[in-house]
PDB file of C-alpha atoms in Angstrom:
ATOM      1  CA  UNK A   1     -16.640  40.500 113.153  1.00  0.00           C
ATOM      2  CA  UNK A   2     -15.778  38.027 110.920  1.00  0.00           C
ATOM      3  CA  UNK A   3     -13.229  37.792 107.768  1.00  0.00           C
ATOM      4  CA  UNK A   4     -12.860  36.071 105.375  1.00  0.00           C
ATOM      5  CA  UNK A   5      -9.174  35.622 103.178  1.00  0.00           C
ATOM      6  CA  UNK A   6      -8.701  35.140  99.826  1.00  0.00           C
ATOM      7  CA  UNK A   7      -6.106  35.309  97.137  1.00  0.00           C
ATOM      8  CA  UNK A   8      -3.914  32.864  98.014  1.00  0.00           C
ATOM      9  CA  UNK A   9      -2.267  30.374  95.598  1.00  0.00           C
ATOM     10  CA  UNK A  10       1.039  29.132  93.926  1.00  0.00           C
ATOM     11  CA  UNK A  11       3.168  31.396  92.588  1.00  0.00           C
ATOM     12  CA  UNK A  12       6.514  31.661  90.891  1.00  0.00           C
ATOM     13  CA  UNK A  13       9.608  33.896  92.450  1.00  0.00           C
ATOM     14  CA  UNK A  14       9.065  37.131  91.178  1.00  0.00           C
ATOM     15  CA  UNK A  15       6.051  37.036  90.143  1.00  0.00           C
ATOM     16  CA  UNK A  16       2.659  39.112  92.230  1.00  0.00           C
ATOM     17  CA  UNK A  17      -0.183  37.847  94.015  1.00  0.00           C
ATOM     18  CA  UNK A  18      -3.007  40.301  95.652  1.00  0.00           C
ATOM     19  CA  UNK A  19      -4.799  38.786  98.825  1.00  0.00           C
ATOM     20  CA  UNK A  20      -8.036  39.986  99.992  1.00  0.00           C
ATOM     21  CA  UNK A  21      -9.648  40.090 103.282  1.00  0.00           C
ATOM     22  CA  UNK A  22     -13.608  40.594 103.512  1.00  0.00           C
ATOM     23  CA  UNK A  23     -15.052  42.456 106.805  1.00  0.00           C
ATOM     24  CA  UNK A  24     -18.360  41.285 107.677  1.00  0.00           C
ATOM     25  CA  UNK A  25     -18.767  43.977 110.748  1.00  0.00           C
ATOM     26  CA  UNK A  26     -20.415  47.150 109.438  1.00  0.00           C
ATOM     27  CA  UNK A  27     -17.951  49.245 111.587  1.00  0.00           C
ATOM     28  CA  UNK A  28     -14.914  48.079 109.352  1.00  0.00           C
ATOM     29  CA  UNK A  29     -13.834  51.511 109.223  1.00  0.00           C
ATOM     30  CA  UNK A  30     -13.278  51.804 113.300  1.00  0.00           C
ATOM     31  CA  UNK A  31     -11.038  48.886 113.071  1.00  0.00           C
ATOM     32  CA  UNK A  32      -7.123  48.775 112.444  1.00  0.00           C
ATOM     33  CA  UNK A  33      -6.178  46.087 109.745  1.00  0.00           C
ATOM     34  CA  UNK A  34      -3.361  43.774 109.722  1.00  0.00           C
ATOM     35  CA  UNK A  35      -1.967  40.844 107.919  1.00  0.00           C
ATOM     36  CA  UNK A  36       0.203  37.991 109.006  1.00  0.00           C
ATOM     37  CA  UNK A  37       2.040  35.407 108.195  1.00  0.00           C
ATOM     38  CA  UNK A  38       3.099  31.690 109.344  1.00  0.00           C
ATOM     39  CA  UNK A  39       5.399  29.475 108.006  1.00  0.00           C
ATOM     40  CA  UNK A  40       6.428  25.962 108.980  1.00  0.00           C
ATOM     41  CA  UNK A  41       8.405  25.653 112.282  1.00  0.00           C
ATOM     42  CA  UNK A  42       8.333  29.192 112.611  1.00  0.00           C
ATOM     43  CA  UNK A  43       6.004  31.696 114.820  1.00  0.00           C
ATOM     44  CA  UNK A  44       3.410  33.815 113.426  1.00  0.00           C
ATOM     45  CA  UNK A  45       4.913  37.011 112.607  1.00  0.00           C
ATOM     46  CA  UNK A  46       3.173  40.707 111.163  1.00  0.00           C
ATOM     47  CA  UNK A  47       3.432  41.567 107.829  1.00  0.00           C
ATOM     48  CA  UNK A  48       1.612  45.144 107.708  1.00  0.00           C
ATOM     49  CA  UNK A  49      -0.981  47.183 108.850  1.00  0.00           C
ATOM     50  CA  UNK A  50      -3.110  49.743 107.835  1.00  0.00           C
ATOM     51  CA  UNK A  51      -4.391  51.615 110.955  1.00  0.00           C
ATOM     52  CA  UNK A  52      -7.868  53.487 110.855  1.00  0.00           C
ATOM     53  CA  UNK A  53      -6.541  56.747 109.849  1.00  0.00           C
ATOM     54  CA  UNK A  54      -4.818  54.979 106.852  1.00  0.00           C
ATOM     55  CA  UNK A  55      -1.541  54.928 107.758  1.00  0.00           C
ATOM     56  CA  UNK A  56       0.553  52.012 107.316  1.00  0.00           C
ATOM     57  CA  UNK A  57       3.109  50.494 108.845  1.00  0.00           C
ATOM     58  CA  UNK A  58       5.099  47.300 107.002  1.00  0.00           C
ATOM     59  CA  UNK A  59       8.154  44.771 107.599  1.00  0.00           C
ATOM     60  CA  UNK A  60      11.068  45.016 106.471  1.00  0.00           C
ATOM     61  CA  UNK A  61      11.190  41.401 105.112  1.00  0.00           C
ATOM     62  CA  UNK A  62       8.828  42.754 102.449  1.00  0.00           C
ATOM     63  CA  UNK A  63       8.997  46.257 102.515  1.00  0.00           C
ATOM     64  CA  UNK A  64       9.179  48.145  98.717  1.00  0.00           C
ATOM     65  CA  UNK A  65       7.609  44.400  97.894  1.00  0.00           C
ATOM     66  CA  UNK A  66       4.429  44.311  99.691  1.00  0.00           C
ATOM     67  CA  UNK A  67       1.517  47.246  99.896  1.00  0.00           C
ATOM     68  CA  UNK A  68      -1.242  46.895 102.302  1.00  0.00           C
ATOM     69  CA  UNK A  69      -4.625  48.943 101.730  1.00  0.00           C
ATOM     70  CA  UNK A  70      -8.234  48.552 102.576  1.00  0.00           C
ATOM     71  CA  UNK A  71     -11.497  50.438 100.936  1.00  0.00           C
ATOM     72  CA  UNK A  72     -14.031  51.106 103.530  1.00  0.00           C
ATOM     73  CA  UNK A  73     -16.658  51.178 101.270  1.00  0.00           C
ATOM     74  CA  UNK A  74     -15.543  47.666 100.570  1.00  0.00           C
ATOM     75  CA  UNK A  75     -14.873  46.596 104.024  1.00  0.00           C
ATOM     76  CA  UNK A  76     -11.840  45.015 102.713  1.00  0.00           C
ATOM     77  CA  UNK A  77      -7.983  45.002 103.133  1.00  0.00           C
ATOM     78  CA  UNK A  78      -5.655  43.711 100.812  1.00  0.00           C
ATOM     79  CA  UNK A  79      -1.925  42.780 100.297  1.00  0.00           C
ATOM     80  CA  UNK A  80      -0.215  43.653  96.905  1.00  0.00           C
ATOM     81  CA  UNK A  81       2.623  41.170  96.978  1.00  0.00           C
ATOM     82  CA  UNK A  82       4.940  41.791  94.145  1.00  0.00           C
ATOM     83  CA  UNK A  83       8.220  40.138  93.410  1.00  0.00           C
ATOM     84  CA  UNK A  84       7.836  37.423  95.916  1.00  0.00           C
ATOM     85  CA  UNK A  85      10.502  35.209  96.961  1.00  0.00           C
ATOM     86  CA  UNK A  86      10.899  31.426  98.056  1.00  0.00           C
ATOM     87  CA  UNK A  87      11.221  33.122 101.765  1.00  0.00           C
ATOM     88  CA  UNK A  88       7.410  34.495 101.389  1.00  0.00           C
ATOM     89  CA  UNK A  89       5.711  31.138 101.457  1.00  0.00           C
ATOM     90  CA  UNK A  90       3.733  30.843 104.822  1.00  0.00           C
ATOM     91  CA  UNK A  91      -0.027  30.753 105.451  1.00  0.00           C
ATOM     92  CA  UNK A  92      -0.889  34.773 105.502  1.00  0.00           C
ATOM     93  CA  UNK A  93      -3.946  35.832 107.883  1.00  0.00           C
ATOM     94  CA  UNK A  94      -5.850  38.724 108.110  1.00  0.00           C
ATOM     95  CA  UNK A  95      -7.023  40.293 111.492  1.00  0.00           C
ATOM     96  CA  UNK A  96      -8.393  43.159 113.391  1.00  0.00           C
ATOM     97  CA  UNK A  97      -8.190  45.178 116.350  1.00  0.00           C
ATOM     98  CA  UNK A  98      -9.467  48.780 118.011  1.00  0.00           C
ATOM     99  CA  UNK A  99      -5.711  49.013 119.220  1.00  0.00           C
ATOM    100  CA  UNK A 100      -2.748  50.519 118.392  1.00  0.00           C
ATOM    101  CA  UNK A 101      -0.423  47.444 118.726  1.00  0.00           C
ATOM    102  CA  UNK A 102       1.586  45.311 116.673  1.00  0.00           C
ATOM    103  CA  UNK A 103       1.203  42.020 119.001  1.00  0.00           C
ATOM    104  CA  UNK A 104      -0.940  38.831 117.426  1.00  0.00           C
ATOM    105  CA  UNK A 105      -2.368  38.101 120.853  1.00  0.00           C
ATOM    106  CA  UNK A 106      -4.029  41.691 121.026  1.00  0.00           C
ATOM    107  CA  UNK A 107      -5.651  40.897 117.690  1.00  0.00           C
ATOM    108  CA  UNK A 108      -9.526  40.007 118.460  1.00  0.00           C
ATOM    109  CA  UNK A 109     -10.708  38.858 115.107  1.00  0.00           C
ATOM    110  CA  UNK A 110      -8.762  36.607 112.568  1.00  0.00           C
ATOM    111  CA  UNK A 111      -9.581  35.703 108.974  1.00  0.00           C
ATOM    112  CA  UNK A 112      -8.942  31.993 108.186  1.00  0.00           C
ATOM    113  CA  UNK A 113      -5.593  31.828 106.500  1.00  0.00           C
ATOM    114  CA  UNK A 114      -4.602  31.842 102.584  1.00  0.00           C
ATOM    115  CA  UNK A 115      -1.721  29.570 101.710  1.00  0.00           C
ATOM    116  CA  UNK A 116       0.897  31.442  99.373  1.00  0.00           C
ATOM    117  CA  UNK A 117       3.649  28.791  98.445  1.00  0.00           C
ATOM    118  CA  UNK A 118       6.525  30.798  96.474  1.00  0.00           C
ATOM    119  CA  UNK A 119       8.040  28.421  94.179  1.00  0.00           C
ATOM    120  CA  UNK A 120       9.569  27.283  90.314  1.00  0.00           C
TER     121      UNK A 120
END
């Protein structure tokens, strides 16, 4: 499987960014869908996931700010980020899984990493 992230950019506090992440397995649907972030000096943490059966699951960091979805038709997940803050700047990276876990390292596949710098 391989995915590809997109979306990312500069943006100012408050203000909404939607990141995209592109499936290339046909079997998209099978897989659980999660996005994470990094920022400097700190460890990679989750952000949210959308398991197969469409439930979610979302930090609290960003919680009633950020909405995860996917379209299976698509084979695509995204991340509605609205009202960012200075905080939300990291490198944000899609991945996927066939398990129900919430650990990076049990992750198999892993998008290359959008850049989302939160600043005025």
């Amino acid at each position: 499987v391989q995915l590809q992230a997109s979306g990312g950019g500069w943006v100012q506090p408050g203000g909404s960014l939607r990141l995209s992440c592109a499936a290339s397995e046909g079997t998209f649907s099978r897989y659980h869908m999660a996005w994470f972030r990094q920022a400097p000096g700190k460890e990679r943490e989750i952000v949210s996931v959308i398991w197969s059966t469409g439930t979610t699951y979302t930090a609290n960091s960003v919680k009633g700010r950020f909405t995860i979805s996917r379209d299976n038709t698509k084979n695509t997940v995204y991340l509605q980020m609205n009202n960012v803050k200075s905080e939300d700047t990291a490198v944000y990276y899609c991945a996927s899984t066939r398990d129900w876990t919430f650990e990076a390292s049990e992750y198999d596949y892993w998008g290359q990493g959008t850049q989302v710098t939160v600043s005025s």
